[in-house]
Amino acid sequence: MEQLLIILVPALPLLSALVNHLASGQLGQRVAKLSIALAVLTFVIAAVLLAQAMAGNDSNQVALGSTWGILLADPLSTLMGLLIAGISLIVRIYSVRYMIEERGYGRFFMLLDLMTATLLIMVAAGDLLTLIIAWHLVGVLLYFLLGFDSRSKTAYRYAFWTLITYRIGDIALVLAAALLFHAFGTWTLTDIFAQITENPGAHRYFGFALEELVGILLAIAAFARSAQFFLHTWLPYSMDGPTPVSALMHAGIVNAGGFLINRFATVFIHTDSVMHLLFAVGLITAIIGSVLMLTQNDIKKALGYSTMGQMGFMIMECGVGAFSLAIYHLIAHGLFKGTLFLGAGTVINEARKSDGVPKDKLYTFVVEHRIAKRQQPWLLMAGITLVVPIIILFFAHWLVAQDFFQKQGAIVLLFFGWVTGAQLLFTTYRMGAQNIWRLVGVIILSFAIIVLGYALISHAFDLFLYPDPQFSSQIHSAAGIDVFWFDVLVVLTTAVIVGGWLLKYYSEQNRLPGQDKIGQLWTSFYALVSREFYMIDIYARLTRMLLKAAARLNILLRWR
Amino acid sequence: MSEVLLLLVGLFLPLFPLSMVFNEVFQRIRVASLRVVLLLIWPQIGVVIAHTAGVEIPSWLIFWALATAALYGFRALALREVGLWTSFIATSAWTILWLTVDSRADLAQLAVYALALSAPLALLALLSGELEKRFGAAYTGLYGGLALSLPRLSGVLVVVILAIVATPLFPGFVVMMAAIIESSSQSFIAAVTVAMIWLLWSWAGARLLQGIIVGPAQEEATADISVNSTWVYAAVLILLVVSGIYSIGSL
């Protein structure tokens, strides 16, 4: 019975796509009803499978072919399956009215159904071939969904950027799969993982340990799919597609990088430096994505860069060994970003009539950057800023795992939590409020709830996805670095951040020498950010150069 | 003797500069049906000679084949004429077969691989003929917007291009996977090169599609391909998908 349910999850949207394609002429706008009915059924079945996995049932699988077509029902695939089924159901309900006046209404639903089926196959794939096929097809289908309006050359231009970036990721995945197949003689993931666990480091290719080389290739595949720095330019520009597609893309497609890393956790725990690469690239992406988001005046583009920042954070979490936290992050992000995209149209429409922002003290502080004249004693505020978040964070982590301080990844995430909480309190100090202590109290309470919730839920995810404590600890070990250098890095970074805060507190009350120069530097940096670090220009120029070179070669060789 | 045979194989699984012969012949033929025959037969001759001669293929020749495939894949990026695009991508695709041609390989499998790469190109040659009939030339960026004015032809064209660029489930995907698996056992650089050639095809395919189907609808009404023709194209494409799904199991 469970095997039938595993097959039905991707089969139902496939069936819907087929019927939509063959009978869209007869069904007319009723194609949407059919699509939604089958999507509801898919969601229910996905929920049943997840419930079974949560009840502690053993992982199950179905093999549709001899060497490929294996579909898994394990904790990771059932969790991701429910997320995809849920988000695609919401997107389809939203599209019923949103797309009603568009040409190719039936085609749109057919493409959505195909995309849903492909994503569901991708997360359930139990062999490399099925994974590659689904991974590749997601890019192709996204190209046609983003370019749904065939009249728009701009939509196709940016859909093409997406396609070509995804193809770079596909290639990395294909190469990783070829190496794994060579080493182990099978496409089946469970067999490959069993052999790696039994005898890690047994194979070497071109001077590298197999796990290291495969890990790097998988990381590249994840970077392309999850818009990491250097492979991110497609994401904020792919907004010319229909809004429901943007919602699906940001909520259920772009986060596939986190899924891929989790799926290949067995490979990553046997690597030396790949986890550090994940951390570095994720951190850079998180910072750059967030900075670029803050400078956008287009709400959808800002959301695009916000996704880039969040994806950076997700990859960074993988880099510190918090694999299950990355899954929680991608689910939480998928839900809130999907909501934001689906609500963006209404917000824009309302904003055209009135911006709706009350001209209160929050407005003058955030928008007009007016700092309150009367401020609290800075030493007291600095003390609260530094100490309170750290107490909350330590308490929350201690509650779920007493030995958390032995995991470097947990310390790094604690550090980020501390910086975020402290920055919030730091900002409050400069804001005018009738009762500043009430505001600070509310912030601390909210922070405590968020941190506790985050710690408890991520701990629950850890127990569900990685119930074997030894495996979980191996993930953290693979992410670790030498204790001495780790401590040096933590102390140094803390000193820089705390020093910066103290300097800022001090400078707001006492003018520092050379502040004009800092202002100029800040303006130059803003100019650089407003041009998105010239990445788009560089890629466009490179593309033009390549096309010109190809044309010259053709002339040189007389078109033969 | 073996050198002469290798030269012959190099002509039919075209290695640069011998590849210029095939491209010259293909471009001289203006009739779509003859182009189809040429596309289907040319690589089969190469495969048969390579297999029956049983010549050991030196490794430098494999790299030469890959260089040829990369050269034609790259040059296809700048092409706007559909016929030229077809012949360049055919050249690029057939040279990939050098990776799978060795004395151990089964002739039937090699012939199927060659057919897997040629069949969608043959369909494109027919579609190119349809475009020439309607507009006088099969050229990207010249008319555009065919998705709205000729939806059936555009739909078929999209799927045919997907088949040519070795999208999964089409047999071309199996050939590319087989080539990457084969090359990765010998040289990682060779495997990466095959993968990059695959990327070039995707890029060239997307440029071709965008130049033909995207844009506002044509003002002048043009007849679309008939429903019956569409079904014939669809049947061939479904056959390709079924054979692709079947042959994935052989990897």
PDB file of C-alpha atoms in Angstrom, chain A residues 22 66-68 103 129 132-134 136-137 140 143-144 149-154 156-157 159-160 163-164 167-168 171 174-175 177-179 181-182 187 205-206 213 217 542-543 545-560, chain B residues 16 19-20 23-24 27 71-72 74-79 84 88 147-148 158 162 165-169 173 177 180-182 184-188 191-192 195-196 198-199 202-203 206-207 209-210 213-217 231 245-246 248-251:
ATOM      1  CA  LEU A  22      -4.841  16.404 -24.332  1.00  0.00           C
ATOM      2  CA  SER A  66      16.155  -2.204 -13.092  1.00  0.00           C
ATOM      3  CA  THR A  67      18.851   0.413 -12.606  1.00  0.00           C
ATOM      4  CA  TRP A  68      16.865   3.618 -12.279  1.00  0.00           C
ATOM      5  CA  ARG A 103      -3.350  33.242 -23.288  1.00  0.00           C
ATOM      6  CA  LEU A 129      20.015   8.695 -12.926  1.00  0.00           C
ATOM      7  CA  ILE A 132      19.968  13.823 -12.724  1.00  0.00           C
ATOM      8  CA  ILE A 133      16.930  13.564 -14.995  1.00  0.00           C
ATOM      9  CA  ALA A 134      14.639  15.401 -12.562  1.00  0.00           C
ATOM     10  CA  HIS A 136      17.903  18.754 -15.328  1.00  0.00           C
ATOM     11  CA  LEU A 137      14.198  18.871 -16.226  1.00  0.00           C
ATOM     12  CA  VAL A 140      14.079  23.216 -18.600  1.00  0.00           C
ATOM     13  CA  TYR A 143      12.743  28.192 -18.551  1.00  0.00           C
ATOM     14  CA  PHE A 144       9.333  27.740 -20.165  1.00  0.00           C
ATOM     15  CA  ASP A 149       4.522  35.121 -22.113  1.00  0.00           C
ATOM     16  CA  SER A 150       6.037  34.364 -25.503  1.00  0.00           C
ATOM     17  CA  ARG A 151       5.585  37.994 -26.584  1.00  0.00           C
ATOM     18  CA  SER A 152       8.074  39.208 -23.978  1.00  0.00           C
ATOM     19  CA  LYS A 153      11.673  39.094 -25.192  1.00  0.00           C
ATOM     20  CA  THR A 154      12.818  40.337 -21.790  1.00  0.00           C
ATOM     21  CA  TYR A 156      12.904  34.982 -22.305  1.00  0.00           C
ATOM     22  CA  ARG A 157      16.213  36.768 -21.912  1.00  0.00           C
ATOM     23  CA  ALA A 159      14.651  32.836 -18.434  1.00  0.00           C
ATOM     24  CA  PHE A 160      17.708  32.032 -20.534  1.00  0.00           C
ATOM     25  CA  LEU A 163      18.537  28.011 -17.846  1.00  0.00           C
ATOM     26  CA  ILE A 164      22.222  28.438 -18.532  1.00  0.00           C
ATOM     27  CA  ARG A 167      22.845  23.831 -16.818  1.00  0.00           C
ATOM     28  CA  ILE A 168      26.199  24.645 -15.194  1.00  0.00           C
ATOM     29  CA  ILE A 171      26.939  19.416 -15.526  1.00  0.00           C
ATOM     30  CA  VAL A 174      26.410  14.656 -13.958  1.00  0.00           C
ATOM     31  CA  LEU A 175      30.196  14.597 -13.455  1.00  0.00           C
ATOM     32  CA  ALA A 177      27.379  10.923 -10.709  1.00  0.00           C
ATOM     33  CA  ALA A 178      29.775   9.560 -13.346  1.00  0.00           C
ATOM     34  CA  LEU A 179      32.604   9.427 -10.799  1.00  0.00           C
ATOM     35  CA  PHE A 181      29.223   5.182 -10.788  1.00  0.00           C
ATOM     36  CA  HIS A 182      32.796   4.410 -11.790  1.00  0.00           C
ATOM     37  CA  TRP A 187      23.523   4.120  -9.602  1.00  0.00           C
ATOM     38  CA  TYR A 205      40.683  10.178  -8.832  1.00  0.00           C
ATOM     39  CA  PHE A 206      43.181  12.491 -10.451  1.00  0.00           C
ATOM     40  CA  LEU A 213      36.058  15.623  -5.729  1.00  0.00           C
ATOM     41  CA  LEU A 217      31.037  18.971  -7.783  1.00  0.00           C
ATOM     42  CA  LEU A 542      31.761  38.237 -21.624  1.00  0.00           C
ATOM     43  CA  THR A 543      28.757  36.825 -23.482  1.00  0.00           C
ATOM     44  CA  MET A 545      32.757  38.675 -26.572  1.00  0.00           C
ATOM     45  CA  LEU A 546      32.094  34.941 -26.916  1.00  0.00           C
ATOM     46  CA  LEU A 547      29.374  35.470 -29.517  1.00  0.00           C
ATOM     47  CA  LYS A 548      31.614  37.826 -31.453  1.00  0.00           C
ATOM     48  CA  ALA A 549      34.450  35.294 -31.347  1.00  0.00           C
ATOM     49  CA  ALA A 550      32.095  32.563 -32.611  1.00  0.00           C
ATOM     50  CA  ALA A 551      30.956  34.811 -35.480  1.00  0.00           C
ATOM     51  CA  ARG A 552      34.568  35.646 -36.399  1.00  0.00           C
ATOM     52  CA  LEU A 553      35.489  31.967 -36.408  1.00  0.00           C
ATOM     53  CA  ASN A 554      32.584  31.286 -38.750  1.00  0.00           C
ATOM     54  CA  ILE A 555      33.757  33.968 -41.151  1.00  0.00           C
ATOM     55  CA  LEU A 556      37.331  32.715 -40.940  1.00  0.00           C
ATOM     56  CA  LEU A 557      36.249  29.154 -41.728  1.00  0.00           C
ATOM     57  CA  ARG A 558      33.778  30.321 -44.405  1.00  0.00           C
ATOM     58  CA  TRP A 559      30.744  28.894 -42.616  1.00  0.00           C
ATOM     59  CA  ARG A 560      31.903  25.293 -43.185  1.00  0.00           C
TER      60      ARG A 560
ATOM     61  CA  PHE B  16      37.933  19.035 -38.365  1.00  0.00           C
ATOM     62  CA  SER B  19      34.106  18.065 -41.233  1.00  0.00           C
ATOM     63  CA  MET B  20      34.039  20.824 -43.840  1.00  0.00           C
ATOM     64  CA  ASN B  23      28.986  20.827 -44.090  1.00  0.00           C
ATOM     65  CA  GLU B  24      29.655  21.694 -47.736  1.00  0.00           C
ATOM     66  CA  GLN B  27      24.538  23.162 -47.462  1.00  0.00           C
ATOM     67  CA  LEU B  71      34.541  24.045 -32.102  1.00  0.00           C
ATOM     68  CA  TYR B  72      31.254  23.376 -33.903  1.00  0.00           C
ATOM     69  CA  PHE B  74      30.792  27.043 -30.090  1.00  0.00           C
ATOM     70  CA  ARG B  75      30.399  28.250 -33.681  1.00  0.00           C
ATOM     71  CA  ALA B  76      26.718  27.279 -33.597  1.00  0.00           C
ATOM     72  CA  LEU B  77      26.161  30.001 -30.984  1.00  0.00           C
ATOM     73  CA  ALA B  78      26.523  32.718 -33.583  1.00  0.00           C
ATOM     74  CA  LEU B  79      24.381  31.088 -36.278  1.00  0.00           C
ATOM     75  CA  LEU B  84      23.621  25.862 -40.996  1.00  0.00           C
ATOM     76  CA  PHE B  88      27.043  22.419 -37.239  1.00  0.00           C
ATOM     77  CA  ALA B 147       4.559  30.867 -30.858  1.00  0.00           C
ATOM     78  CA  LEU B 148       1.485  33.032 -31.401  1.00  0.00           C
ATOM     79  CA  VAL B 158      10.435  23.471 -29.190  1.00  0.00           C
ATOM     80  CA  LEU B 162      14.910  19.864 -26.691  1.00  0.00           C
ATOM     81  CA  VAL B 165      20.190  19.354 -27.088  1.00  0.00           C
ATOM     82  CA  ALA B 166      19.955  15.952 -25.360  1.00  0.00           C
ATOM     83  CA  THR B 167      17.320  16.821 -22.787  1.00  0.00           C
ATOM     84  CA  PRO B 168      16.635  13.897 -20.415  1.00  0.00           C
ATOM     85  CA  LEU B 169      14.259  11.191 -21.626  1.00  0.00           C
ATOM     86  CA  PHE B 173      20.659  12.200 -23.218  1.00  0.00           C
ATOM     87  CA  MET B 177      25.673  10.216 -20.379  1.00  0.00           C
ATOM     88  CA  ILE B 180      30.671  11.241 -20.036  1.00  0.00           C
ATOM     89  CA  ILE B 181      30.851   7.932 -18.181  1.00  0.00           C
ATOM     90  CA  GLU B 182      33.291   6.539 -20.773  1.00  0.00           C
ATOM     91  CA  SER B 184      35.504  10.095 -16.993  1.00  0.00           C
ATOM     92  CA  SER B 185      37.209   6.708 -16.611  1.00  0.00           C
ATOM     93  CA  GLN B 186      40.133   7.911 -18.717  1.00  0.00           C
ATOM     94  CA  SER B 187      40.441  11.627 -18.191  1.00  0.00           C
ATOM     95  CA  PHE B 188      38.509  14.054 -16.061  1.00  0.00           C
ATOM     96  CA  ALA B 191      34.581  14.336 -19.238  1.00  0.00           C
ATOM     97  CA  VAL B 192      34.427  18.040 -18.407  1.00  0.00           C
ATOM     98  CA  ALA B 195      29.862  18.275 -20.417  1.00  0.00           C
ATOM     99  CA  MET B 196      30.843  21.748 -21.669  1.00  0.00           C
ATOM    100  CA  TRP B 198      26.516  19.720 -23.893  1.00  0.00           C
ATOM    101  CA  LEU B 199      26.231  23.156 -22.284  1.00  0.00           C
ATOM    102  CA  SER B 202      21.803  24.107 -24.703  1.00  0.00           C
ATOM    103  CA  TRP B 203      22.967  27.683 -25.197  1.00  0.00           C
ATOM    104  CA  ALA B 206      17.931  28.437 -26.560  1.00  0.00           C
ATOM    105  CA  ARG B 207      19.240  31.168 -28.889  1.00  0.00           C
ATOM    106  CA  LEU B 209      14.327  29.051 -30.167  1.00  0.00           C
ATOM    107  CA  GLN B 210      14.261  32.612 -28.888  1.00  0.00           C
ATOM    108  CA  ILE B 213       9.213  31.682 -31.404  1.00  0.00           C
ATOM    109  CA  VAL B 214       9.540  34.691 -29.088  1.00  0.00           C
ATOM    110  CA  GLY B 215       8.138  38.123 -29.839  1.00  0.00           C
ATOM    111  CA  PRO B 216       4.849  39.722 -30.862  1.00  0.00           C
ATOM    112  CA  ALA B 217       2.644  37.818 -33.322  1.00  0.00           C
ATOM    113  CA  TRP B 231       0.446  14.174 -35.101  1.00  0.00           C
ATOM    114  CA  ILE B 245      13.369   5.858 -21.456  1.00  0.00           C
ATOM    115  CA  TYR B 246      14.042   2.291 -22.516  1.00  0.00           C
ATOM    116  CA  ILE B 248      18.399   4.739 -19.893  1.00  0.00           C
ATOM    117  CA  GLY B 249      18.350   1.289 -18.306  1.00  0.00           C
ATOM    118  CA  SER B 250      21.372   0.312 -20.406  1.00  0.00           C
ATOM    119  CA  LEU B 251      23.599   2.910 -18.746  1.00  0.00           C
TER     120      LEU B 251
END
